[in-house]
Coordinates of C-alpha atoms and ligand atoms in Angstrom, one line a residue:
M21 CA 111.6 181.5 90.1
T22 CA 111.0 181.0 86.1
L23 CA 109.1 178.3 84.6
T24 CA 107.2 178.5 81.4
V25 CA 104.4 176.0 80.0
A26 CA 103.8 175.7 77.0
V27 CA 100.4 174.8 75.4
D28 CA 99.5 174.5 71.9
G29 CA 97.2 172.6 70.1
P30 CA 94.5 173.2 66.8
A31 CA 91.4 175.4 67.0
A32 CA 88.9 175.2 70.6
S33 CA 90.8 171.7 71.5
G34 CA 90.3 173.3 74.8
K35 CA 94.3 174.1 75.4
G36 CA 92.6 177.4 76.6
T37 CA 90.5 176.5 79.4
I38 CA 93.3 173.9 80.6
S39 CA 96.0 177.1 80.5
K40 CA 93.2 178.9 82.5
A41 CA 92.9 176.4 84.9
L42 CA 96.6 175.4 85.2
A43 CA 97.7 179.4 85.9
A44 CA 94.5 179.6 88.3
H45 CA 95.8 176.3 89.9
F46 CA 99.7 177.4 90.1
S47 CA 99.2 181.1 90.3
F48 CA 101.2 181.1 87.1
A49 CA 100.5 184.3 84.5
H50 CA 98.6 183.4 81.2
L51 CA 98.7 184.4 78.2
D52 CA 96.8 183.6 75.4
T53 CA 98.8 184.2 72.2
G54 CA 95.9 183.6 70.1
L55 CA 94.7 187.1 71.5
L56 CA 97.8 188.8 70.0
Y57 CA 96.9 187.4 65.9
R58 CA 93.1 188.5 66.9
A59 CA 93.9 191.9 67.6
V60 CA 95.9 192.3 64.7
G61 CA 93.5 190.2 62.6
A62 CA 91.0 192.7 63.6
Q63 CA 92.8 195.5 62.7
L64 CA 93.3 193.9 58.9
L65 CA 89.3 194.0 58.4
Q66 CA 88.8 197.3 59.6
G67 CA 91.6 198.9 56.6
A68 CA 95.0 198.8 58.6
D69 CA 98.4 197.1 57.8
P70 CA 98.8 193.9 59.7
L71 CA 102.9 194.3 60.0
E72 CA 102.4 198.1 61.8
A73 CA 99.0 196.4 63.3
A74 CA 101.5 194.2 65.1
K75 CA 104.4 196.6 65.7
A76 CA 102.0 199.5 67.5
L77 CA 100.0 196.6 69.3
R78 CA 99.0 197.6 72.9
A79 CA 97.9 195.7 75.6
E80 CA 94.3 198.2 75.5
D81 CA 93.5 196.7 71.9
I82 CA 93.1 194.2 73.5
D83 CA 89.4 192.7 74.3
A84 CA 88.7 189.7 74.5
D85 CA 84.7 189.6 74.1
A86 CA 85.6 191.3 70.6
L87 CA 87.4 189.2 69.3
R88 CA 86.1 186.3 69.5
N89 CA 84.1 186.0 66.4
S90 CA 84.8 183.6 63.2
A91 CA 85.6 186.9 60.8
V92 CA 88.1 188.0 63.3
A93 CA 89.4 184.3 63.3
Q94 CA 89.7 183.8 60.3
A95 CA 91.7 187.0 59.5
A96 CA 94.0 186.1 62.3
S97 CA 94.7 182.8 61.1
K98 CA 96.0 185.1 57.4
V99 CA 98.0 187.3 59.2
A100 CA 99.4 184.5 61.9
A101 CA 100.9 183.4 58.3
I102 CA 102.8 186.4 57.7
P103 CA 106.7 185.7 58.9
E104 CA 107.3 190.1 59.5
V105 CA 103.9 189.5 62.3
R106 CA 105.2 186.7 64.2
Q107 CA 108.8 188.3 63.9
A108 CA 106.9 192.1 65.5
L109 CA 104.9 189.4 68.7
L110 CA 108.1 187.1 68.9
D111 CA 110.0 189.4 71.5
F112 CA 106.9 190.4 73.6
Q113 CA 105.9 186.4 74.0
R114 CA 109.3 185.1 75.0
A115 CA 109.4 187.9 77.9
F116 CA 106.1 187.1 79.2
A117 CA 107.6 183.2 79.3
R118 CA 110.3 183.6 81.3
R119 CA 108.5 186.5 83.8
A120 CA 109.3 185.5 87.9
G121 CA 106.4 183.8 89.1
G122 CA 106.2 181.1 86.5
A123 CA 103.8 181.6 83.3
V124 CA 101.8 179.6 80.7
L125 CA 101.6 180.2 77.4
D126 CA 99.1 179.1 75.0
G127 CA 99.0 179.0 71.2
R128 CA 100.2 177.5 67.4
D129 CA 104.0 177.7 67.8
I130 CA 104.8 177.9 72.1
G131 CA 106.6 174.6 72.4
T132 CA 108.8 175.0 69.1
V133 CA 109.0 178.2 68.2
I134 CA 108.8 180.5 71.1
C135 CA 110.2 178.8 74.2
P136 CA 111.7 175.7 72.8
E137 CA 113.2 175.7 76.5
A138 CA 110.2 175.3 77.8
E139 CA 109.9 173.2 81.5
V140 CA 106.9 172.0 80.3
K141 CA 105.2 171.1 77.0
L142 CA 101.3 169.9 76.0
Y143 CA 100.1 169.3 72.9
I144 CA 96.2 169.6 73.5
T145 CA 93.7 168.1 70.9
A146 CA 89.9 166.6 70.2
S147 CA 88.2 165.9 67.3
D148 CA 87.0 167.8 64.8
E149 CA 83.3 167.0 66.0
V150 CA 83.8 168.2 69.3
R151 CA 86.0 171.0 68.8
A152 CA 83.4 172.2 66.6
E153 CA 80.4 171.8 69.2
R154 CA 82.7 173.0 71.9
R155 CA 83.3 176.4 69.6
Y156 CA 79.5 176.0 68.5
L157 CA 78.3 176.2 72.4
E158 CA 80.5 179.0 73.3
L159 CA 79.4 181.6 70.3
S160 CA 76.4 180.5 70.3
A161 CA 75.6 181.2 74.3
K162 CA 77.1 184.8 73.0
G163 CA 74.2 185.6 71.1
Q164 CA 76.0 185.0 67.4
D165 CA 74.6 184.0 64.8
V166 CA 76.5 180.8 64.0
T167 CA 75.3 177.2 63.1
P168 CA 77.6 174.1 64.0
E169 CA 78.4 173.5 60.2
G170 CA 79.9 177.2 59.7
V171 CA 82.0 176.8 62.7
L172 CA 83.1 173.1 61.9
D173 CA 84.2 174.7 58.3
D174 CA 85.7 177.8 60.1
L175 CA 87.6 175.8 62.2
K176 CA 89.0 172.9 59.1
A177 CA 90.4 175.9 57.3
R178 CA 92.0 177.8 60.3
D179 CA 93.6 174.6 60.8
K180 CA 94.6 173.9 57.3
R181 CA 96.0 177.3 57.6
D182 CA 98.0 177.3 60.5
R183 CA 99.3 173.6 60.1
E184 CA 100.3 174.5 55.8
R185 CA 101.8 177.6 56.0
A186 CA 105.7 178.1 56.0
T187 CA 106.4 180.2 59.3
A188 CA 105.6 178.9 63.0
P189 CA 103.2 176.2 61.7
L190 CA 101.2 174.4 63.9
K191 CA 102.6 171.0 65.0
A192 CA 103.5 169.5 68.8
A193 CA 107.0 169.5 69.7
N194 CA 108.7 166.3 70.3
D195 CA 109.2 166.4 74.0
A196 CA 105.0 167.6 74.0
L197 CA 103.0 165.3 76.2
L198 CA 100.3 164.7 73.9
L199 CA 96.6 164.8 75.0
D200 CA 93.0 164.0 73.0
T201 CA 90.8 165.9 75.7
S202 CA 87.8 164.4 72.9
E203 CA 86.8 161.8 75.4
L204 CA 88.3 163.5 78.6
S205 CA 86.1 165.8 81.2
I206 CA 87.6 169.7 82.0
E207 CA 88.3 168.3 85.1
D208 CA 90.6 165.1 84.0
A209 CA 92.1 166.8 81.2
V210 CA 93.4 169.3 83.4
A211 CA 94.6 167.0 86.3
Q212 CA 96.5 165.2 83.7
C213 CA 98.1 168.9 83.3
V214 CA 99.2 169.6 87.0
A215 CA 100.3 166.3 87.2
A216 CA 102.9 167.1 84.0
V217 CA 104.0 170.4 85.4
N218 CA 104.3 168.9 89.2
A219 CA 106.6 166.9 88.1
A220 CA 108.9 169.0 85.7
R221 CA 109.2 171.2 89.4
N222 CA 110.3 168.1 91.1
A223 CA 112.9 167.2 88.5
G224 CA 113.8 171.1 88.6
Ligands
CDP514 O1 90.7 179.8 70.2 P1 91.2 179.2 69.2 O2 92.2 178.3 69.1 O3 90.1 178.9 68.4 O4 91.8 180.3 68.3 P2 93.3 181.1 69.1 O5 94.4 180.4 69.3 O6 92.6 182.7 69.6 O7 94.2 181.8 67.4 C1 93.7 182.3 66.1 C2 94.7 182.1 65.1 O8 95.9 182.9 65.8 C3 95.2 181.0 65.0 O9 94.2 179.8 64.4 C4 95.9 181.0 64.5 O10 96.6 181.0 63.0 C5 96.5 182.4 65.2 N1 97.7 181.7 66.3 C6 99.3 181.7 65.3 O11 99.5 181.5 64.7 N2 100.2 181.3 67.2 C7 99.6 181.2 67.9 N3 100.8 180.5 69.0 C8 98.4 181.6 68.5 C9 97.3 181.9 67.2

């Protein structure tokens, strides 16, 4: 059985939390594709050439904890605008999406570019203020030196870059289910997404 769930949306919209919960619920594999761009961005910050870094990326380079900070996030959205970098990361993501047993991928272009044929497409949003609050709590809980205003500026700058780039810009696929999580609990948001996956499974 292969079944792909494509989850897209702007920064800190809740797509990572929802994707993890969906993968756990259905025993699907999960790929946070943002980590691929973050890993390349981190190498750029260390002086590496981003295209060479993308081509040479190995699973060992992806240390999620070390990659979750604002400097790496900004670098990620810069390297993510380079078409050749995106191309270098494409085959890995497509193969992951079609692995046996089902897969959830979250990112910016999963439903539009990586897996336009995905059986389920979700586009997760939340207001700027709610997203900034969530990310501020997450980063400050890890002991990072952040301010609510700084986090909001970071999210807005990345969203703008992600939406305006020429290659694979952030946008909802035409056939995506849109879910605004600003006023939804995690449980309610996940329940709606579980229902969407079940509907696709029953239809298939
Ligand atoms: O967790 P958050 O939503 O803040 O960001 P992320 O998903 O880790 O992605 C970091 C950056 O990588 C984004 O701002 C995008 O520029 C880029 N990205 C992308 O271009 N395409 C993807 N499929 C995933 C991430």
